[in-house]
Coordinates of C-alpha atoms in Angstrom, one line a residue:
Chain A
M1020 CA 2.3 -22.2 14.1
A1021 CA 3.3 -24.0 17.4
E1022 CA 2.7 -27.1 15.4
S1023 CA 5.3 -26.4 12.8
R1024 CA 7.9 -25.3 15.5
R1025 CA 7.5 -28.7 17.2
I1026 CA 8.2 -30.5 14.0
K1027 CA 11.1 -28.2 13.3
H1028 CA 12.9 -29.5 16.4
R1029 CA 12.5 -33.0 15.3
K1030 CA 13.9 -32.7 11.8
T1031 CA 16.8 -30.6 10.7
V1032 CA 14.8 -28.5 8.3
S1033 CA 11.1 -28.4 8.3
Y1034 CA 8.9 -26.9 5.6
A1035 CA 5.6 -27.6 7.3
K1036 CA 5.1 -23.9 7.9
W1037 CA 5.0 -23.4 4.1
A1038 CA 2.2 -26.0 3.8
Y1039 CA 0.0 -23.9 6.0
I1040 CA 0.9 -20.7 4.2
F1041 CA 0.1 -22.2 0.9
I1042 CA -3.2 -23.7 1.8
I1043 CA -4.5 -20.9 4.0
P1044 CA -5.9 -18.7 1.2
F1045 CA -8.1 -21.6 0.1
F1046 CA -9.5 -22.1 3.6
I1047 CA -10.0 -18.4 4.2
S1048 CA -12.0 -18.1 1.0
Y1049 CA -13.9 -21.3 1.7
I1050 CA -14.9 -20.1 5.2
I1051 CA -15.9 -16.6 4.1
F1052 CA -17.7 -17.4 0.8
T1053 CA -19.0 -20.9 1.3
L1054 CA -19.0 -22.2 4.9
V1055 CA -20.4 -19.1 6.6
P1056 CA -23.1 -18.6 3.9
Q1057 CA -24.0 -22.3 4.2
L1058 CA -24.4 -22.1 7.9
L1059 CA -26.4 -18.9 7.5
T1060 CA -28.6 -20.6 5.0
I1061 CA -29.4 -23.3 7.6
Y1062 CA -29.9 -20.7 10.3
N1063 CA -32.2 -18.7 8.1
S1064 CA -34.5 -21.7 7.5
F1065 CA -35.7 -21.4 11.1
F1066 CA -36.6 -17.7 10.8
E1067 CA -39.4 -15.7 9.4
N1068 CA -37.5 -13.1 7.3
Y1069 CA -38.9 -11.4 4.2
M1070 CA -39.9 -8.1 2.6
N1071 CA -43.6 -7.3 2.4
G1072 CA -43.5 -4.5 -0.2
L1073 CA -41.0 -2.1 1.4
Q1074 CA -41.6 -3.4 4.9
Q1075 CA -39.1 -5.8 6.4
I1076 CA -40.8 -8.7 8.3
G1077 CA -38.6 -10.4 10.9
P1078 CA -36.3 -12.0 11.4
N1079 CA -38.3 -13.9 14.0
F1080 CA -37.6 -17.4 15.1
V1081 CA -40.4 -19.7 13.9
G1082 CA -38.9 -23.1 14.4
L1083 CA -39.9 -25.5 11.6
A1084 CA -42.7 -23.3 10.2
N1085 CA -40.8 -22.7 6.9
Y1086 CA -40.5 -26.4 6.4
K1087 CA -44.1 -27.0 7.3
A1088 CA -45.3 -24.3 4.9
L1089 CA -43.2 -25.8 2.1
L1090 CA -44.5 -29.3 2.7
S1091 CA -48.2 -28.6 3.2
P1092 CA -50.7 -28.0 0.4
G1093 CA -51.2 -24.4 -0.8
Q1094 CA -54.4 -22.8 -1.9
S1095 CA -54.6 -24.9 -5.1
G1096 CA -54.4 -28.1 -3.0
T1097 CA -51.0 -29.2 -4.2
I1098 CA -47.7 -29.0 -2.4
D1099 CA -45.8 -26.6 -4.7
L1100 CA -42.4 -27.8 -3.7
L1101 CA -43.2 -31.4 -4.4
K1102 CA -44.8 -30.4 -7.7
Y1103 CA -41.6 -28.5 -8.7
F1104 CA -39.4 -31.4 -7.6
G1105 CA -41.5 -33.7 -9.7
N1106 CA -41.1 -31.3 -12.7
T1107 CA -37.4 -31.2 -12.1
M1108 CA -37.1 -35.0 -12.0
A1109 CA -39.3 -35.4 -15.1
L1110 CA -37.2 -32.9 -17.0
W1111 CA -34.0 -34.5 -16.0
I1112 CA -35.1 -38.1 -16.9
L1113 CA -36.5 -36.9 -20.2
G1114 CA -33.1 -35.6 -21.1
A1115 CA -30.8 -38.1 -19.3
V1116 CA -32.3 -41.3 -20.8
P1117 CA -31.5 -40.5 -24.4
Q1118 CA -28.3 -38.8 -23.2
F1119 CA -26.9 -42.0 -21.5
L1120 CA -28.2 -44.4 -24.1
I1121 CA -26.8 -42.5 -27.0
A1122 CA -23.6 -41.7 -25.3
L1123 CA -23.1 -45.4 -24.5
M1124 CA -23.7 -46.4 -28.1
L1125 CA -21.4 -43.7 -29.3
A1126 CA -18.7 -44.7 -26.9
V1127 CA -18.9 -48.3 -27.9
I1128 CA -18.8 -47.4 -31.6
F1129 CA -15.9 -44.9 -31.2
T1130 CA -13.8 -47.4 -29.2
S1131 CA -14.5 -50.5 -31.4
A1132 CA -11.3 -51.7 -33.1
R1133 CA -13.5 -53.7 -35.5
L1134 CA -15.4 -50.7 -36.8
N1135 CA -12.3 -48.6 -36.8
I1136 CA -14.2 -45.3 -37.2
K1137 CA -12.3 -42.5 -39.0
G1138 CA -12.7 -38.8 -38.3
Q1139 CA -13.3 -39.4 -34.6
G1140 CA -11.4 -36.3 -33.5
L1141 CA -13.7 -34.0 -35.4
A1142 CA -16.9 -35.8 -34.5
K1143 CA -16.0 -35.7 -30.8
A1144 CA -15.1 -32.0 -31.0
I1145 CA -18.5 -31.2 -32.6
I1146 CA -20.7 -33.3 -30.2
Y1147 CA -18.9 -31.8 -27.2
M1148 CA -19.3 -28.2 -28.4
P1149 CA -22.9 -27.7 -27.1
N1150 CA -21.6 -28.3 -23.6
L1151 CA -19.6 -25.1 -23.7
I1152 CA -22.5 -22.9 -25.1
M1153 CA -24.0 -20.5 -22.6
A1154 CA -27.2 -22.3 -21.4
S1155 CA -29.2 -19.1 -21.2
A1156 CA -28.1 -18.1 -24.8
F1157 CA -28.9 -21.6 -26.1
S1158 CA -32.3 -21.5 -24.5
M1159 CA -33.0 -18.1 -26.0
L1160 CA -32.0 -19.4 -29.4
I1161 CA -34.4 -22.4 -29.0
F1162 CA -37.1 -19.9 -28.0
A1163 CA -36.4 -17.6 -31.0
L1164 CA -36.4 -20.6 -33.4
F1165 CA -39.5 -22.4 -31.9
S1166 CA -41.6 -19.3 -31.0
K1167 CA -45.0 -19.0 -32.6
V1168 CA -43.7 -16.6 -35.3
G1169 CA -40.2 -18.2 -35.5
P1170 CA -38.5 -19.9 -38.4
I1171 CA -39.4 -23.5 -37.4
N1172 CA -43.1 -22.7 -37.3
K1173 CA -42.8 -20.9 -40.6
Y1174 CA -41.1 -23.8 -42.2
L1175 CA -43.6 -26.4 -40.8
V1176 CA -46.5 -24.4 -42.1
A1177 CA -44.9 -23.6 -45.5
S1178 CA -44.1 -27.2 -46.1
G1179 CA -47.6 -28.3 -45.2
I1180 CA -46.6 -30.4 -42.2
I1181 CA -48.9 -28.5 -40.0
E1182 CA -51.8 -26.2 -41.0
Q1183 CA -51.2 -23.3 -38.7
S1184 CA -48.4 -22.3 -36.5
F1185 CA -48.1 -24.2 -33.3
D1186 CA -47.2 -22.5 -30.0
F1187 CA -44.6 -24.9 -28.6
L1188 CA -44.3 -22.8 -25.4
T1189 CA -47.9 -23.3 -24.3
V1190 CA -48.1 -27.1 -24.3
K1191 CA -46.7 -29.1 -21.5
V1192 CA -45.3 -31.9 -23.7
S1193 CA -43.6 -29.6 -26.1
V1194 CA -42.1 -27.3 -23.5
R1195 CA -40.7 -30.3 -21.6
S1196 CA -39.5 -31.8 -24.8
L1197 CA -37.6 -28.7 -25.7
I1198 CA -36.0 -28.4 -22.3
A1199 CA -35.1 -32.1 -22.5
L1200 CA -33.7 -31.6 -26.0
L1201 CA -31.5 -28.8 -24.8
N1202 CA -30.2 -30.7 -21.9
F1203 CA -29.6 -33.8 -24.1
L1204 CA -27.7 -31.7 -26.7
M1205 CA -25.6 -30.0 -24.0
W1206 CA -24.6 -33.2 -22.2
F1207 CA -24.5 -36.3 -24.5
G1208 CA -21.1 -35.3 -25.9
N1209 CA -19.6 -34.9 -22.5
T1210 CA -21.0 -38.3 -21.3
T1211 CA -19.7 -39.9 -24.5
I1212 CA -16.2 -38.7 -23.8
V1213 CA -16.4 -39.8 -20.2
L1214 CA -17.7 -43.3 -21.1
M1215 CA -15.1 -43.7 -23.8
A1216 CA -12.4 -43.0 -21.3
G1217 CA -14.0 -45.7 -19.2
I1218 CA -14.1 -48.3 -22.0
M1219 CA -10.5 -47.5 -23.0
G1220 CA -9.5 -48.1 -19.3
I1221 CA -10.8 -51.7 -19.5
D1222 CA -8.0 -54.3 -19.8
Q1223 CA -7.7 -55.1 -23.5
S1224 CA -6.8 -58.8 -22.9
L1225 CA -10.4 -59.3 -21.7
F1226 CA -11.7 -58.4 -25.1
E1227 CA -9.1 -60.5 -26.8
S1228 CA -9.9 -63.6 -24.8
A1229 CA -13.6 -63.1 -25.3
E1230 CA -12.9 -63.1 -29.1
I1231 CA -11.0 -66.3 -28.8
D1232 CA -13.9 -67.8 -26.9
G1233 CA -16.1 -66.9 -29.9
S1234 CA -18.3 -64.3 -28.2
N1235 CA -20.1 -61.9 -30.5
S1236 CA -20.1 -58.2 -30.0
I1237 CA -23.4 -58.1 -28.2
Q1238 CA -22.2 -60.7 -25.7
V1239 CA -18.9 -58.8 -25.3
F1240 CA -20.9 -55.6 -24.6
F1241 CA -23.2 -57.2 -21.9
D1242 CA -20.6 -59.5 -20.3
I1243 CA -17.5 -57.3 -20.3
T1244 CA -18.0 -53.7 -21.4
L1245 CA -21.1 -52.8 -19.4
P1246 CA -20.3 -54.4 -16.0
L1247 CA -16.8 -53.0 -16.1
L1248 CA -18.1 -49.6 -17.1
M1249 CA -20.5 -49.5 -14.2
P1250 CA -18.3 -47.6 -11.7
I1251 CA -17.7 -44.8 -14.2
M1252 CA -21.3 -45.0 -15.5
S1253 CA -22.7 -44.6 -11.9
Y1254 CA -20.3 -41.7 -11.3
A1255 CA -21.5 -40.0 -14.5
L1256 CA -25.1 -40.7 -13.6
I1257 CA -24.8 -39.3 -10.1
T1258 CA -23.1 -36.2 -11.4
S1259 CA -25.8 -35.8 -14.0
L1260 CA -28.5 -36.3 -11.3
I1261 CA -27.0 -33.7 -9.0
G1262 CA -26.7 -31.3 -11.9
G1263 CA -30.3 -32.1 -12.9
I1264 CA -31.7 -31.3 -9.5
Q1265 CA -30.0 -27.9 -9.8
M1266 CA -31.6 -27.3 -13.2
F1267 CA -32.3 -23.6 -13.7
D1268 CA -31.0 -21.6 -16.7
V1269 CA -32.7 -23.6 -19.4
P1270 CA -36.3 -23.6 -18.1
Q1271 CA -35.9 -20.1 -16.6
V1272 CA -35.0 -18.5 -19.9
L1273 CA -37.1 -20.7 -22.2
T1274 CA -40.3 -20.0 -20.2
N1275 CA -39.3 -16.5 -19.1
G1276 CA -39.3 -17.6 -15.5
R1277 CA -43.0 -18.6 -15.6
G1278 CA -42.7 -22.4 -16.0
T1279 CA -45.4 -22.4 -18.6
P1280 CA -47.9 -23.9 -18.9
N1281 CA -49.4 -23.9 -15.4
L1282 CA -46.0 -24.1 -13.7
T1283 CA -45.4 -27.6 -15.2
S1284 CA -41.8 -26.6 -16.1
T1285 CA -41.0 -24.7 -12.9
T1286 CA -38.0 -26.3 -11.2
V1287 CA -36.9 -26.3 -7.5
I1288 CA -34.2 -23.8 -8.2
M1289 CA -36.6 -21.5 -10.1
M1290 CA -38.7 -21.5 -6.9
L1291 CA -35.6 -20.7 -4.9
N1292 CA -34.8 -17.9 -7.3
N1293 CA -38.3 -16.5 -6.9
F1294 CA -38.0 -16.4 -3.1
L1295 CA -34.6 -14.7 -3.4
S1296 CA -35.3 -12.2 -6.2
G1297 CA -38.7 -10.9 -5.3
S1298 CA -39.6 -10.7 -1.6
K1299 CA -36.1 -11.6 -0.3
N1300 CA -37.7 -14.4 1.6
Y1301 CA -34.6 -15.8 3.2
G1302 CA -36.5 -18.0 5.6
R1303 CA -38.4 -20.0 2.9
A1304 CA -35.3 -19.9 0.5
G1305 CA -33.2 -21.3 3.3
A1306 CA -35.6 -24.2 4.0
V1307 CA -35.7 -25.0 0.2
S1308 CA -31.9 -25.1 0.2
V1309 CA -31.7 -27.4 3.2
L1310 CA -34.2 -29.8 1.8
L1311 CA -32.4 -29.7 -1.6
F1312 CA -29.2 -30.5 0.2
I1313 CA -30.8 -33.5 2.0
V1314 CA -32.4 -34.9 -1.2
T1315 CA -29.2 -34.5 -3.2
G1316 CA -27.3 -36.5 -0.6
I1317 CA -29.9 -39.2 -0.3
L1318 CA -30.4 -39.6 -4.1
S1319 CA -26.7 -39.9 -4.7
T1320 CA -26.4 -42.6 -2.1
I1321 CA -29.3 -44.6 -3.5
V1322 CA -28.2 -44.5 -7.1
Y1323 CA -24.7 -45.4 -6.2
R1324 CA -25.7 -48.4 -4.0
M1325 CA -28.2 -49.6 -6.5
L1326 CA -25.7 -49.7 -9.4
A1327 CA -23.0 -51.1 -7.2
K1328 CA -25.2 -54.0 -6.0
Q1329 CA -26.5 -54.8 -9.4
Y1330 CA -23.1 -55.4 -10.8
K1331 CA -21.2 -56.7 -7.9
D1332 CA -20.8 -60.2 -9.4
Chain B
M455 CA -14.5 -76.8 -46.7
T456 CA -12.6 -73.9 -48.2
I457 CA -15.7 -72.8 -50.1
A458 CA -17.7 -72.8 -46.8
N459 CA -15.0 -70.8 -45.1
S460 CA -14.7 -68.2 -47.8
S461 CA -18.4 -67.7 -48.0
R462 CA -18.5 -67.3 -44.2
S463 CA -15.8 -64.7 -44.3
R464 CA -17.6 -62.9 -47.2
K465 CA -20.7 -62.9 -45.1
A466 CA -18.7 -61.5 -42.2
K467 CA -17.3 -58.8 -44.4
V468 CA -20.7 -57.8 -45.7
Q469 CA -21.9 -57.7 -42.1
L470 CA -19.1 -55.5 -41.0
F471 CA -19.6 -53.2 -43.9
I472 CA -23.3 -52.7 -43.0
L473 CA -22.4 -52.1 -39.4
R474 CA -19.9 -49.5 -40.4
V475 CA -22.4 -47.7 -42.6
L476 CA -24.9 -47.7 -39.8
A477 CA -22.3 -46.4 -37.3
Y478 CA -21.3 -43.5 -39.6
L479 CA -25.0 -42.7 -40.2
F480 CA -25.6 -42.7 -36.5
I481 CA -22.6 -40.4 -35.8
G482 CA -23.6 -38.3 -38.8
I483 CA -27.1 -37.6 -37.5
L484 CA -25.9 -36.6 -34.1
V485 CA -23.1 -34.4 -35.5
A486 CA -25.7 -32.8 -37.8
M487 CA -28.0 -32.2 -34.8
C488 CA -25.3 -30.3 -32.9
L489 CA -24.4 -28.3 -36.0
F490 CA -28.0 -27.6 -36.9
F491 CA -28.7 -25.1 -34.1
F492 CA -25.3 -23.3 -34.6
I493 CA -25.8 -23.0 -38.4
M494 CA -29.4 -21.8 -37.9
L495 CA -28.1 -19.2 -35.5
L496 CA -25.5 -17.9 -38.1
L497 CA -28.1 -18.0 -40.8
M498 CA -30.8 -16.1 -38.8
S499 CA -28.3 -13.5 -37.6
S500 CA -27.8 -12.6 -41.3
K501 CA -31.4 -11.7 -41.8
S502 CA -33.2 -8.4 -41.4
N503 CA -36.2 -8.2 -39.2
S504 CA -38.5 -8.0 -42.2
Q505 CA -36.9 -11.1 -43.7
L506 CA -37.5 -12.9 -40.4
Q507 CA -41.1 -11.8 -40.3
G508 CA -41.6 -12.9 -43.9
A509 CA -41.6 -16.4 -45.4
F510 CA -39.1 -19.0 -44.2
S511 CA -36.0 -19.3 -46.4
L512 CA -32.6 -21.0 -46.0
K513 CA -30.9 -18.2 -48.0
W514 CA -28.2 -16.0 -46.5
G515 CA -30.0 -12.8 -45.5
G516 CA -27.1 -10.4 -46.3
H517 CA -27.7 -8.2 -43.3
F518 CA -25.1 -9.7 -41.0
L519 CA -23.0 -6.6 -40.6
E520 CA -26.0 -4.4 -40.3
N521 CA -27.3 -6.7 -37.4
L522 CA -23.9 -6.7 -35.9
H523 CA -23.8 -2.9 -36.0
N524 CA -27.3 -2.6 -34.5
A525 CA -26.7 -5.1 -31.8
W526 CA -23.4 -3.7 -30.8
N527 CA -24.8 -0.1 -30.6
D528 CA -28.0 -1.0 -28.9
A529 CA -28.1 1.4 -25.9
S530 CA -30.7 -0.4 -23.9
T531 CA -28.9 -3.7 -23.9
N532 CA -25.3 -2.4 -24.1
I533 CA -23.8 -5.7 -25.1
P534 CA -20.2 -4.3 -25.2
R535 CA -20.4 -3.3 -21.6
G536 CA -21.8 -6.8 -20.7
M537 CA -19.0 -8.5 -22.6
V538 CA -16.4 -6.4 -20.8
N539 CA -18.0 -7.2 -17.4
S540 CA -18.2 -10.9 -18.3
F541 CA -14.6 -10.9 -19.5
I542 CA -13.4 -9.2 -16.3
V543 CA -15.2 -11.7 -14.1
A544 CA -14.4 -14.8 -16.2
M545 CA -10.7 -14.0 -16.7
S546 CA -10.0 -13.1 -13.1
S547 CA -11.9 -16.1 -11.9
A548 CA -10.0 -18.4 -14.2
L549 CA -6.6 -16.9 -13.0
I550 CA -7.5 -17.0 -9.3
T551 CA -9.1 -20.4 -9.4
T552 CA -6.3 -22.1 -11.1
Y553 CA -3.5 -20.3 -9.3
F554 CA -4.9 -21.0 -5.8
S555 CA -6.0 -24.5 -6.6
A556 CA -2.5 -25.3 -7.8
L557 CA -1.0 -23.6 -4.7
T558 CA -3.2 -25.6 -2.4
A559 CA -2.6 -28.8 -4.2
Y560 CA 1.1 -28.2 -4.1
G561 CA 1.0 -27.3 -0.4
I562 CA -0.7 -30.6 0.4
H563 CA 1.3 -32.7 -2.0
V564 CA 4.8 -31.7 -1.3
Y565 CA 4.9 -31.0 2.5
E566 CA 4.6 -33.3 5.4
F567 CA 2.5 -31.9 8.2
R568 CA 0.3 -33.1 10.9
F569 CA -3.2 -32.4 9.4
K570 CA -2.3 -33.4 5.8
R571 CA -4.7 -36.4 5.6
A572 CA -7.5 -34.7 7.5
I573 CA -7.3 -31.6 5.3
F574 CA -7.3 -33.6 2.1
T575 CA -10.3 -35.7 3.3
F576 CA -12.1 -32.5 4.2
I577 CA -11.7 -30.9 0.8
M578 CA -12.9 -34.1 -0.9
A579 CA -16.0 -34.1 1.3
I580 CA -17.0 -30.5 0.6
M581 CA -16.7 -31.2 -3.1
M582 CA -20.0 -33.0 -2.9
I583 CA -22.0 -30.1 -1.5
P584 CA -24.1 -28.3 -4.3
S585 CA -23.2 -24.6 -4.6
Q586 CA -26.9 -23.5 -4.3
V587 CA -26.8 -24.5 -0.6
S588 CA -24.6 -21.5 0.1
A589 CA -26.5 -19.2 -2.2
V590 CA -29.1 -18.0 0.2
G591 CA -26.6 -16.9 2.9
F592 CA -24.3 -15.5 0.3
I593 CA -27.0 -13.3 -1.2
Q594 CA -28.1 -12.2 2.2
L595 CA -24.6 -11.2 3.3
A596 CA -24.0 -9.4 0.0
Y597 CA -27.1 -7.3 0.5
K598 CA -26.4 -6.7 4.2
F599 CA -22.9 -5.4 3.6
G600 CA -23.9 -3.4 0.4
L601 CA -21.8 -5.6 -1.8
T602 CA -24.2 -6.2 -4.6
N603 CA -23.0 -4.9 -8.0
K604 CA -19.4 -5.6 -7.0
L605 CA -17.8 -7.8 -9.6
W606 CA -15.1 -9.0 -7.3
L607 CA -17.7 -10.7 -5.2
L608 CA -18.2 -13.1 -8.1
I609 CA -14.4 -13.6 -8.5
L610 CA -12.9 -14.1 -5.1
P611 CA -15.0 -17.2 -4.1
G612 CA -13.0 -18.9 -6.9
M613 CA -10.0 -19.1 -4.6
A614 CA -11.6 -22.2 -3.0
A615 CA -12.5 -24.6 -5.8
P616 CA -12.4 -28.2 -4.5
V617 CA -12.9 -29.8 -8.0
V618 CA -10.0 -27.9 -9.5
F619 CA -7.9 -28.6 -6.5
F620 CA -8.5 -32.3 -6.9
Y621 CA -7.5 -32.2 -10.6
M622 CA -4.3 -30.3 -9.8
K623 CA -3.4 -32.7 -7.0
Q624 CA -3.8 -35.7 -9.3
Y625 CA -1.7 -33.9 -11.9
L626 CA 1.1 -33.1 -9.4
E627 CA 1.1 -36.8 -8.3
S628 CA 1.7 -37.9 -11.8
V629 CA 4.3 -35.3 -13.0
L630 CA 6.2 -33.7 -10.2
P631 CA 9.4 -35.5 -9.0
L632 CA 10.1 -34.4 -5.4
E633 CA 13.8 -34.4 -6.2
M634 CA 13.2 -31.4 -8.4
V635 CA 11.9 -29.5 -5.4
E636 CA 14.9 -30.6 -3.4
A637 CA 17.3 -29.5 -6.1
A638 CA 15.7 -26.1 -6.2
R639 CA 16.0 -25.8 -2.5
I640 CA 19.7 -26.6 -2.6
D641 CA 20.1 -23.9 -5.2
G642 CA 18.7 -21.6 -2.5
S643 CA 15.3 -20.8 -3.9
S644 CA 12.6 -19.8 -1.5
E645 CA 9.6 -22.0 -1.3
F646 CA 7.4 -19.4 -3.0
R647 CA 9.9 -19.1 -5.9
I648 CA 10.1 -22.8 -6.2
F649 CA 6.3 -22.9 -6.7
N650 CA 6.1 -20.0 -9.1
E651 CA 9.2 -20.7 -11.2
V652 CA 9.7 -24.4 -11.0
V653 CA 6.4 -26.1 -10.3
L654 CA 3.9 -23.8 -12.1
P655 CA 5.7 -24.2 -15.4
I656 CA 5.5 -28.0 -15.1
M657 CA 1.8 -27.7 -14.3
K658 CA 1.2 -25.6 -17.4
P659 CA -1.0 -28.2 -19.3
A660 CA -3.2 -28.7 -16.2
V661 CA -3.4 -25.0 -15.5
A662 CA -4.4 -24.3 -19.1
V663 CA -7.1 -26.8 -19.2
Q664 CA -8.6 -25.7 -15.9
M665 CA -8.3 -22.1 -16.9
I666 CA -10.5 -22.8 -19.9
F667 CA -13.0 -24.7 -17.9
S668 CA -13.3 -22.0 -15.2
F669 CA -13.4 -19.2 -17.8
V670 CA -16.3 -21.0 -19.6
S671 CA -18.3 -21.8 -16.5
S672 CA -17.9 -18.2 -15.3
W673 CA -18.7 -16.7 -18.7
N674 CA -21.9 -18.8 -18.8
N675 CA -22.9 -18.4 -15.2
Y676 CA -26.4 -16.9 -14.8
F677 CA -27.9 -17.8 -11.4
M678 CA -25.7 -15.9 -8.9
P679 CA -24.9 -12.9 -11.1
S680 CA -28.6 -12.3 -11.9
L681 CA -29.3 -12.1 -8.2
L682 CA -26.3 -9.9 -7.4
L683 CA -25.9 -7.5 -10.3
T684 CA -28.9 -5.2 -10.3
K685 CA -27.4 -2.1 -12.0
P686 CA -27.6 -2.1 -15.8
E687 CA -23.9 -1.1 -16.2
K688 CA -22.8 -4.1 -14.1
R689 CA -24.8 -6.7 -15.9
T690 CA -22.9 -9.7 -17.4
V691 CA -23.8 -11.2 -20.8
P692 CA -26.1 -14.1 -19.6
I693 CA -28.3 -11.5 -17.7
M694 CA -28.6 -9.5 -20.8
I695 CA -29.5 -12.5 -22.9
A696 CA -32.2 -13.6 -20.4
M697 CA -33.6 -10.1 -20.4
L698 CA -34.2 -10.3 -24.1
R699 CA -36.7 -13.1 -23.4
S700 CA -39.1 -10.7 -21.7
A701 CA -39.1 -8.2 -24.6
D702 CA -42.2 -7.5 -26.7
Y703 CA -41.6 -9.5 -29.9
S704 CA -44.1 -7.6 -32.0
K705 CA -41.8 -4.5 -31.7
F706 CA -38.5 -6.2 -31.4
D707 CA -35.8 -6.5 -34.1
M708 CA -35.4 -10.3 -34.3
G709 CA -32.2 -10.1 -36.4
K710 CA -30.7 -8.2 -33.5
V711 CA -31.8 -10.9 -31.0
F712 CA -30.1 -13.6 -33.0
M713 CA -27.0 -11.4 -33.2
F714 CA -27.0 -10.9 -29.4
I715 CA -27.1 -14.7 -29.0
L716 CA -24.2 -15.1 -31.4
L717 CA -22.1 -12.5 -29.7
A718 CA -22.8 -14.2 -26.3
I719 CA -21.4 -17.6 -27.4
L720 CA -18.8 -16.4 -29.9
P721 CA -15.8 -15.9 -27.5
V722 CA -16.1 -19.4 -26.1
M723 CA -16.6 -20.9 -29.5
L724 CA -13.5 -19.1 -30.8
V725 CA -11.4 -20.5 -28.0
Y726 CA -12.9 -23.9 -28.5
A727 CA -12.1 -23.8 -32.3
V728 CA -8.4 -23.3 -31.4
L729 CA -8.1 -25.5 -28.3
S730 CA -10.8 -28.3 -28.7
K731 CA -8.2 -31.1 -28.6
S732 CA -6.7 -30.2 -25.3
I733 CA -10.2 -29.3 -23.9
I734 CA -11.5 -32.8 -24.8
K735 CA -8.4 -34.3 -23.3
G736 CA -9.1 -32.4 -20.1
V737 CA -12.6 -33.8 -19.9
T738 CA -11.2 -37.3 -20.4
S739 CA -8.5 -37.1 -17.8
G740 CA -10.7 -35.3 -15.3
S741 CA -13.3 -38.0 -15.5
V742 CA -11.0 -41.0 -15.3
K743 CA -9.5 -39.7 -12.1
G744 CA -12.6 -38.3 -10.7

């Protein structure tokens, strides 16, 4: 307030006061609902604090014990957190590779003046549609269709493609493929639209001069389109990666929270969810969140630098 | 010479034709994939449980209205209640998020004040932090203060939405002439009235697009609500859908399950059917600037 008064003396009429009034709700809400919980999450990660049945344990300060427990091997000899992180990355890559390849091809096709594709509006509207479908409902649909007694199995058996119904949800490859398929379907349309905007933002005269030079479409793609698309491509990739690390709804609903088979489709956020929903283990959950935050930050930086360096010249 | 030229151009024409056919085929396959699941959902929700247990068929089942009736009146799931809850949360979030993001963007865009740059940079920085980082503390506080099962707890955090703020800021930069604000001031309007009656109408396209996006993301949100809403009468639709997954399928009416899924996605699909053009435009403009 003192600030605005000072400015008021300098100018004839100052409206600076209004700026603070207009932005204050944003900051109050941010502090209460985001900043304080974030700091509390970090604080929690240094405490033992959970429910053992109906009995509350802690909070007791335990230093880095939560981190140590998360990063040391459990009874089975594997480090659960790393296993789940590996699952999460595998699931993301499995969906993101086709997502970006196909989106790139579609974006080039849609923007090609030579191909001059008709009915683009409708096609784009349809391929973007899965992005708006509730992930949990879409997963439930895939489950109902692909379950052992579901219509897909019935069709495959009736048409003689397989002899007896196949339980898609008990085999690692098929569960992961279904999750990847869902993520692919939900996101390739979005990526296509983003990349199209990127291609259309490229200076058209570059394409024209390449044509005069006699470059063919493949040369144009690798020499002009792809390098100039890299900034927006890396942006889309990083966003997708950050989203992928937070993968939850699809594997949670598809496997009923169990990450079948043998926890090979359990993601990091599913682990976080288990800590929060069952034993209210705020200490462990806090440590998972902090690690997640660090990894997200590092990965974004790496991917961004990698792509930037590769296409600098 | 001319013969060689014309044969070359004919060859190029054939090549282009083949490329075009391949391109349409490629698009066609992907479009079909996207429609496949939606059509299967519609088809399956028309079948009775015994039709679904029986042999596979692509015929319309004819039990669509019966399934709709059964699903709507299912007391244990109570989908109408869930849809009302979801609608309250999604609609209020959409209104609050867009209004306060626009207000914040306007405050930073129009006025000159000391911390302008610092505040803008700060909002850009917090945009990168994934929401799950605050989840643990948020849940803990909610339980501590007895605020679980309060729908407003899922709505109010929407007041601070950095991504929406950024979109609004970009939009204001491209459309709002500052002379307009000056003119309104000369007319004697208060700053609040200028925002509500002059600026907000100009921002209508941006507000509409962001309202749809925040409505959809709130309607589809599962993680936080599932941890906060424990009472059956407070559940939102995604929680109800996820709960269907743990049902015993030997006893469950599958026709009803498909109908629940259809009801869960229908509101968003209907909005999309009407507004798909502006939604896709919103994706494009958001991405180019972001």
